[in-house]
Phi, psi and omega in degrees: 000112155326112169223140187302095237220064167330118173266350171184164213215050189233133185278141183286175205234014208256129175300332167300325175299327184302298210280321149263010188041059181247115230290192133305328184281288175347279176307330168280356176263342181279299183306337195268007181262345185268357163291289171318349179269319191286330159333289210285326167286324166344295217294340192059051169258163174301137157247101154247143164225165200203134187273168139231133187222144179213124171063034145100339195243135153328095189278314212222149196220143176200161189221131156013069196220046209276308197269321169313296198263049151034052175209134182260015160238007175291052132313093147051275193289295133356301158323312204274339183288308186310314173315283182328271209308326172293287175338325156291311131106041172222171165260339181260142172243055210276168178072358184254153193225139206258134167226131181234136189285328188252124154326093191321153148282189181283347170282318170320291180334307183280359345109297192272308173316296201287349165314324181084026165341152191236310192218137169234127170241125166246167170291266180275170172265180191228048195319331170262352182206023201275147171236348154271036185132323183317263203271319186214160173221100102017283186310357206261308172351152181243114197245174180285351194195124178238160169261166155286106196237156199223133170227147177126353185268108186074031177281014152271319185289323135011269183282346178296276193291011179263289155349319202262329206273335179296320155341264210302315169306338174264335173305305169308349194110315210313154154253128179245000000 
């Protein structure tokens, strides 16, 4: 288990934190989601990745792994619930906060709700399949159990490594 370690408890002077107000704690758990992203381009997967965090500490960590594992709901974020709950020994994951490199879809969305996720911060938008304001905004719904959702944390770097593998993939032929 990963845990979070403030080196000092004086606020950084860093504009990005400012401007969106996102701790140090943040951004560190946002990076520990582009490590999981960076995992799934090994892998040659979509590199999305995904933190699950409670009490300060990393429970859970996941990537992409929809052509490794033949499943088209092996999302990032699905992974990483499955890993929490079990680890937790619940189907609920409350009080616990999701950090993802991309803007979940809606399966994600639905998914990150029945968990009973308490705050999800993401990177980039998902201008084409994002449930959280891109394409559907999911969170606006008047549902049994809502989340917080904070978006916009490390979103060039975010969107840089989603951008480049897509890049690359059409330079290669590939289709995507």
């Amino acid at each position: 288990m990963e845990v979070w370690k403030d080196r000092n408890d004086k606020k950084k002077d860093n504009k990005n934190i400012a401007m969106h107000n996102f701790t140090e704690q943040d951004i560190y758990f946002m990076h520990q989601a582009l490590k999981c992203a960076q995992e799934a381009q090994k892998k040659d997967e979509v590199p999305i990745g995904a933190v699950i965090v409670k009490d300060n500490k990393i429970i859970a960590k996941g990537y992409n792994k929809n052509i490794t594992l033949k499943d088209s709901t092996a999302h990032a974020e699905i992974v990483a619930i499955r890993k929490a709950c079990k680890k937790l020994n619940n189907y609920r994951l409350t009080d616990c906060s999701v950090y993802i490199t991309i803007e979940p879809c809606s399966m994600c969305m639905g998914a990150l709700i029945l968990a009973r996720i308490k705050k999800l911060y993401f990177g980039a938008k998902d201008i084409k399949a994002g449930a959280c304001g891109s394409a559907l905004d999911i969170p606006k719904l008047k549902l049994n159990h809502k989340i917080n959702v904070y978006s916009g944390l490390l979103e060039q770097d975010c969107a840089k490594i989603i951008k480049e593998f897509f890049k690359n993939k059409r330079k290669r032929g590939i289709e995507v």
